[in-house]
Each structure stands twice: as C-alpha cells, then as structure tokens.
C-alpha cells in the first residue's frame, strides 16, 4: 500500500468518527438529563460495566468520573459473575455499556443488580435492545457506520461512547462546582498536582540560605552574598530586618555600565526599591505566573512584618516540577 493510500484511509476514518460524534449530539436529551441527575444524587458509587472494547471505554469513563468529583470504579462483567457483584450496593448507580445492548455477560448479571436495588443506566447503540429495556434509564449512542470498512471492529461506536461518557463526567463536574484544587487532590503525584498543590513554603530556600544584606553595606558585600547563596539576587533590609529593596545580577550589570565604584557605594543607593515579593502560602504555580509576567528570575518571600524568610528562583521551580 502506498503512502497516499495510508493517508487517505486515515482521513476517511477521522471523517467518519467526526460524523459519529455529531450524530450523538441529538441524544443529549431528557434521558441524559435524568442520568446526570441520578448520578449527581447518588449516595454510593457509580459502577461502570462493559465487555471487550466497551469495557476498555468503560474503564476510561470510570477513571474520568472518579478524577472529576464523581466516585466511580469499573467492574468486569465476567468477574462480576464470580464474586465482584459483591462490590455493588443498593445505593450505587450502575452504568452498563454495550453497543449492541445484547452482550450476554452483562445481561446475565442484570437480574442480580436489580435484586440488589441499584439504579441501572444503559448506554447502548440500540434503543430497542434488551439492555435498554431492562435499564431504569437509557442513553442512546447510535452511529450510522463504523470506521472499519468491514463494519466489524468497534471504532466510531467506541469513540461516540467515550465522548458521551466525557459529556456525563463534565456535566457532573460543573454541577458539583468542582475546582482545579479539587482536581489536584486526586492527582498529587503528577506534574499537575505539583503545579496546583505546592506552595512556596514547600520549595523556597529558608533561614541561612536566604540572601540578605543591610542598607549601609557596600555593593561589594552584596555581590559576595549573591555569590554565596547562588540565587542571582539578595534582599536588602533595614535595621529592623524589614525588606526595603532587592539587588540582582541585572542591577549589577546596570551599575557596571554606569562605572559606579562598587567598593565604596552602599547598596541603598543602587538597589531596586519597588520590588515584587511573595508570601509563603502562595502557590508555586502562581509565583511562576508572576515571575513570567514581570520577567524576573527570582522572588523574595516575606512574612507579615515584611521580613525576608525565603527565596527562590526559576531553577527551584524547575526542580520542583512546576516549570
């Protein structure tokens, strides 16, 4: 097969699946609304059940629900018949997924689910299927054709089901007022969690690592402090230890161009007085935004009395996985 045929085939698949997604929009109707409200009011968990390719899609839908504020997990129908039905309670909502709506492994466990008393939502491509009729609520995901030219491999149908699952999850997310902070609580190990949960207190240099010079010290002393602490800057404090300015590598380049005597000039005369500071409770992601917006490479962290208690630069954010 030539490269042109590969490309043509791929483009055809994308066109068919795009059309499938357009087709299922009509099924976001009163049944979809009922399903969302039932899942929103659920006092237990959302149990997603699917077989084969529908099972893989169901696994993803369950994971998306769980990570966006709707407690959910996936149960394989085969395993359910051999003990895993014990995971389902009367307070749960069971989401059954099957394109045909006639998957025997799922139909075999429906009577038991009904006896348990759990609410059943079916998501199928056939509104007249056994599964659709047995469910308390049915969400239709019918597509006109599969992308597979044989019409056998689940392709457009699984894409449509996945999109409908995302629609459920996001609709519930918005109804719950789910926030970025809520999302981070279930993703603490990833880069997103680090961006959303880390505060400056978690990553800043503290105590003796904080660069600090007094107003009456010379520029030379400030340079030694910058070199010793390795952050490319130093805070400048008054006699009470309160921050009154900052001196950076950039300031050094400026005074060298002006041929200022660094041995006799005090830092008070060359520091930047109106400088940006942060507090230890500030999110690291917020600090990154500030530094990028103001085009600065570091921040001094101060307490409620404006005394320097921490410092960090872009390198620290990079090491923490925030950048």
XYZ file of C-alpha atoms in Angstrom, residues 215 233-237 243-252 254-255 266-277 296 300:
32
model
C 21.209 49.159 53.753
C 19.846 38.242 43.968
C 19.824 39.437 47.550
C 17.249 41.117 49.706
C 18.117 44.454 51.326
C 16.836 45.048 54.870
C 12.821 44.266 53.450
C 13.246 47.619 51.735
C 14.672 46.562 48.380
C 16.383 43.970 46.232
C 19.659 43.811 44.322
C 20.042 41.394 41.409
C 22.515 40.359 38.738
C 20.654 42.701 36.418
C 21.226 45.626 38.782
C 24.928 44.760 38.861
C 23.462 48.341 35.171
C 25.863 49.909 37.683
C 26.363 51.457 49.546
C 23.637 49.110 48.362
C 20.995 51.653 49.436
C 21.965 53.885 46.507
C 21.690 51.250 43.767
C 19.058 48.743 44.916
C 15.586 48.399 43.418
C 13.154 49.741 45.998
C 9.780 48.847 44.499
C 10.210 45.115 44.154
C 7.835 42.175 43.922
C 7.622 39.878 46.934
C 12.038 38.368 36.759
C 11.948 37.009 47.957
